[in-house]
Amino acid sequence: MKPYRVAPIAGSDITPESVYLQRRGFLRGLGLLAPLLASGCSSGGDAGAPADSGPSGAVLPATRNSRWDSKEELTSWRDATSYNNYYEFGTGKGDPARHAGRFQPQPWTVEVAGHAEVIGRFSLEDLLKPHTLEERIYRHRCVEAWSMVIPWIGIPLGECLKRFKPTSRAKYVAFTTVNRPQEMPGLAYDVLDWPYREALRIDEAMHPLAMLAVGLYGRALPNQNGAPLRLVVPWKYGFKGAKSIVRIEFWENQPSTSWNIAGPSEYGFYSNVNPAVDHPRWTQSSERRIAGSGGSLFAKRIATLPFNGYADEVASLYAGMNLRANY
Ligand SMILES: Nc1nc2c(c(=O)[nH]1)N[C@H]1C(S)=C(S)[C@@H](COP(=O)(O)O)O[C@H]1N2
Ligand SMILES: [Mo]
C-alpha cells in the first residue's frame, strides 16, 4: 500500500537508505527493517516499535537538495516520531504517537479558497503531481525551547501556491487543519480554538525555504508528524508548521491563528525564532537539541540563532520591522 503516486526519479537522485542508517547509527536495525519495508504501510505510530528499528512506513523517493544539507547530527527517527506536539491527539509529547493510530490520512483532499484565480477541491495527488519531491535537512525549533534536525521530504510551498494564481488582494495565506473528533481524542478538550489554524504573510509563504512536507527520513509522514501534508517553515517556531492541512485560503487581512488566540502575549503572528525576545515564561536564547544518542532527556543545550540560523535567507523579509513588537 503506497500512499503516493510519484513519478520515479533516476536512481542516483534517490537518497540511499544506507545514508540514514550509517549517519544515525542504525546499522544494528537493518535486519528488523526488511519486514517493515516489505509491508510498506504508512505508520500510525512507532510507540510500540523496537527502540532502534529505524525509519518505517512507505518509502518515498525524493531528490536530495544539497543546498539544505547539514553537518549537524540528525535527530533519530525514533525521537522525531515519538516526541511530538499534535494537540488533536493530546497535549503530552508521547500522546500523538500513542493516539494517532486511528487517524486515516487517505484519501485526502485540500480545499483552496479566497483571493486566487484557481480555487476548488484538489486531491493530494493533484497537488503533488507537477512537482518533484525534494529532501531538505532543516533545523526544527519548537517554541518550548527544544529543537531537532530533520530530513523532510516535500515541495516548495510557493511553487504549489503559484499554481492557484493568487490575485493582488492575496496578502496572507491561511491554513486550516483537519478536525475529526472520532479519530482525534484531543479534540474533546478545549485547549485550543479548533480546528487548528495558522497563517503566513504571502511573501513568507512564497519564500523558497517554506515547504509543504509529505515525508521525513525517506518515508511518508507518520500520522503523529502531520500525515499526509504539513507546513515546514524552518525560521519560525514549530507551531507555525500546521499538520494535516485540509484548507488553504488566500486572505487580504491578517488571519487569526489558534495559538495567537490562545495566548496573544506569548504566541505572536510572526513567531520568527528570536533569541532576543523571551517567551513570558521562559528564555528563548537557548534550546535543548534532541539529536543523536543524547536522547530526549539529557539533550545538550545550545544557543538559539536568530531566525533559527536562516537569517541570511529570510531577514530581508522583515527589513524595517520592529521584531520585538512583531514577535
Ligand atoms: N494541527 C496541528 N499542527 C501542529 C500542532 C498541533 O497541535 N496541531 N503543533 C505544532 C507544534 S507546537 C510543533 S512544535 C510542531 C511539531 O512538529 P513535530 O511533532 O513533527 O516535530 O507541529 C505544529 N503543528
Ligand atoms: Mo511547538
JSON list of C-alpha atoms and ligand atoms in Angstrom, two decimals, residues 80 83-88 140-144 146 148 150 152 177 192 194 196 224-225 230 238-244 259, ligand 1:
[
{"chain": "A", "resi": 80, "resn": "ALA", "atom": "CA", "xyz": [11.30, 12.72, 15.71]},
{"chain": "A", "resi": 83, "resn": "TYR", "atom": "CA", "xyz": [8.36, 13.25, 20.88]},
{"chain": "A", "resi": 84, "resn": "ASN", "atom": "CA", "xyz": [5.73, 15.41, 19.18]},
{"chain": "A", "resi": 85, "resn": "ASN", "atom": "CA", "xyz": [3.30, 18.25, 19.51]},
{"chain": "A", "resi": 86, "resn": "TYR", "atom": "CA", "xyz": [-0.06, 17.49, 17.94]},
{"chain": "A", "resi": 87, "resn": "TYR", "atom": "CA", "xyz": [-2.72, 18.59, 20.41]},
{"chain": "A", "resi": 88, "resn": "GLU", "atom": "CA", "xyz": [-5.58, 16.98, 18.47]},
{"chain": "A", "resi": 140, "resn": "HIS", "atom": "CA", "xyz": [13.21, 22.46, 13.66]},
{"chain": "A", "resi": 141, "resn": "ARG", "atom": "CA", "xyz": [12.80, 24.76, 16.73]},
{"chain": "A", "resi": 142, "resn": "CYS", "atom": "CA", "xyz": [9.78, 24.42, 18.97]},
{"chain": "A", "resi": 143, "resn": "VAL", "atom": "CA", "xyz": [8.60, 27.44, 20.97]},
{"chain": "A", "resi": 144, "resn": "GLU", "atom": "CA", "xyz": [9.08, 25.26, 24.07]},
{"chain": "A", "resi": 146, "resn": "TRP", "atom": "CA", "xyz": [13.67, 22.14, 22.19]},
{"chain": "A", "resi": 148, "resn": "MET", "atom": "CA", "xyz": [15.62, 18.77, 16.22]},
{"chain": "A", "resi": 150, "resn": "ILE", "atom": "CA", "xyz": [15.13, 16.55, 10.40]},
{"chain": "A", "resi": 152, "resn": "TRP", "atom": "CA", "xyz": [11.98, 16.48, 5.42]},
{"chain": "A", "resi": 177, "resn": "THR", "atom": "CA", "xyz": [-6.04, 21.59, 9.63]},
{"chain": "A", "resi": 192, "resn": "LEU", "atom": "CA", "xyz": [-7.02, 25.43, 21.53]},
{"chain": "A", "resi": 194, "resn": "TRP", "atom": "CA", "xyz": [-10.26, 24.13, 16.88]},
{"chain": "A", "resi": 196, "resn": "TYR", "atom": "CA", "xyz": [-6.01, 24.36, 14.38]},
{"chain": "A", "resi": 224, "resn": "GLN", "atom": "CA", "xyz": [1.84, 11.99, 14.53]},
{"chain": "A", "resi": 225, "resn": "ASN", "atom": "CA", "xyz": [4.06, 14.16, 12.31]},
{"chain": "A", "resi": 230, "resn": "ARG", "atom": "CA", "xyz": [2.01, 19.70, 6.65]},
{"chain": "A", "resi": 238, "resn": "GLY", "atom": "CA", "xyz": [7.37, 24.89, 15.27]},
{"chain": "A", "resi": 239, "resn": "PHE", "atom": "CA", "xyz": [3.73, 25.76, 15.89]},
{"chain": "A", "resi": 240, "resn": "LYS", "atom": "CA", "xyz": [3.62, 27.63, 12.57]},
{"chain": "A", "resi": 241, "resn": "GLY", "atom": "CA", "xyz": [4.07, 24.20, 10.94]},
{"chain": "A", "resi": 242, "resn": "ALA", "atom": "CA", "xyz": [0.40, 23.25, 10.69]},
{"chain": "A", "resi": 243, "resn": "LYS", "atom": "CA", "xyz": [-0.15, 19.49, 10.39]},
{"chain": "A", "resi": 244, "resn": "SER", "atom": "CA", "xyz": [-2.69, 17.60, 8.28]},
{"chain": "A", "resi": 259, "resn": "TRP", "atom": "CA", "xyz": [-2.05, 29.87, 19.15]},
{"chain": "B", "resi": 1, "resn": "LIG", "atom": "N1", "xyz": [-2.69, 20.51, 13.57]},
{"chain": "B", "resi": 1, "resn": "LIG", "atom": "C1", "xyz": [-1.65, 20.75, 14.40]},
{"chain": "B", "resi": 1, "resn": "LIG", "atom": "N2", "xyz": [-0.48, 21.11, 13.88]},
{"chain": "B", "resi": 1, "resn": "LIG", "atom": "C2", "xyz": [0.59, 21.35, 14.70]},
{"chain": "B", "resi": 1, "resn": "LIG", "atom": "C3", "xyz": [0.46, 21.24, 16.11]},
{"chain": "B", "resi": 1, "resn": "LIG", "atom": "C4", "xyz": [-0.82, 20.85, 16.63]},
{"chain": "B", "resi": 1, "resn": "LIG", "atom": "O1", "xyz": [-1.02, 20.74, 17.86]},
{"chain": "B", "resi": 1, "resn": "LIG", "atom": "N3", "xyz": [-1.84, 20.61, 15.75]},
{"chain": "B", "resi": 1, "resn": "LIG", "atom": "N4", "xyz": [1.55, 21.51, 16.92]},
{"chain": "B", "resi": 1, "resn": "LIG", "atom": "C5", "xyz": [2.59, 22.40, 16.37]},
{"chain": "B", "resi": 1, "resn": "LIG", "atom": "C6", "xyz": [3.79, 22.49, 17.20]},
{"chain": "B", "resi": 1, "resn": "LIG", "atom": "S1", "xyz": [3.65, 23.37, 18.66]},
{"chain": "B", "resi": 1, "resn": "LIG", "atom": "C7", "xyz": [5.00, 21.98, 16.80]},
{"chain": "B", "resi": 1, "resn": "LIG", "atom": "S2", "xyz": [6.43, 22.24, 17.70]},
{"chain": "B", "resi": 1, "resn": "LIG", "atom": "C8", "xyz": [5.10, 21.13, 15.59]},
{"chain": "B", "resi": 1, "resn": "LIG", "atom": "C9", "xyz": [5.72, 19.80, 15.98]},
{"chain": "B", "resi": 1, "resn": "LIG", "atom": "O2", "xyz": [6.00, 19.02, 14.84]},
{"chain": "B", "resi": 1, "resn": "LIG", "atom": "P1", "xyz": [6.64, 17.57, 15.02]},
{"chain": "B", "resi": 1, "resn": "LIG", "atom": "O3", "xyz": [5.85, 16.86, 16.07]},
{"chain": "B", "resi": 1, "resn": "LIG", "atom": "O4", "xyz": [6.57, 16.90, 13.69]},
{"chain": "B", "resi": 1, "resn": "LIG", "atom": "O5", "xyz": [8.06, 17.76, 15.48]},
{"chain": "B", "resi": 1, "resn": "LIG", "atom": "O6", "xyz": [3.84, 20.89, 14.98]},
{"chain": "B", "resi": 1, "resn": "LIG", "atom": "C10", "xyz": [2.97, 22.01, 14.93]},
{"chain": "B", "resi": 1, "resn": "LIG", "atom": "N5", "xyz": [1.79, 21.69, 14.14]}
]
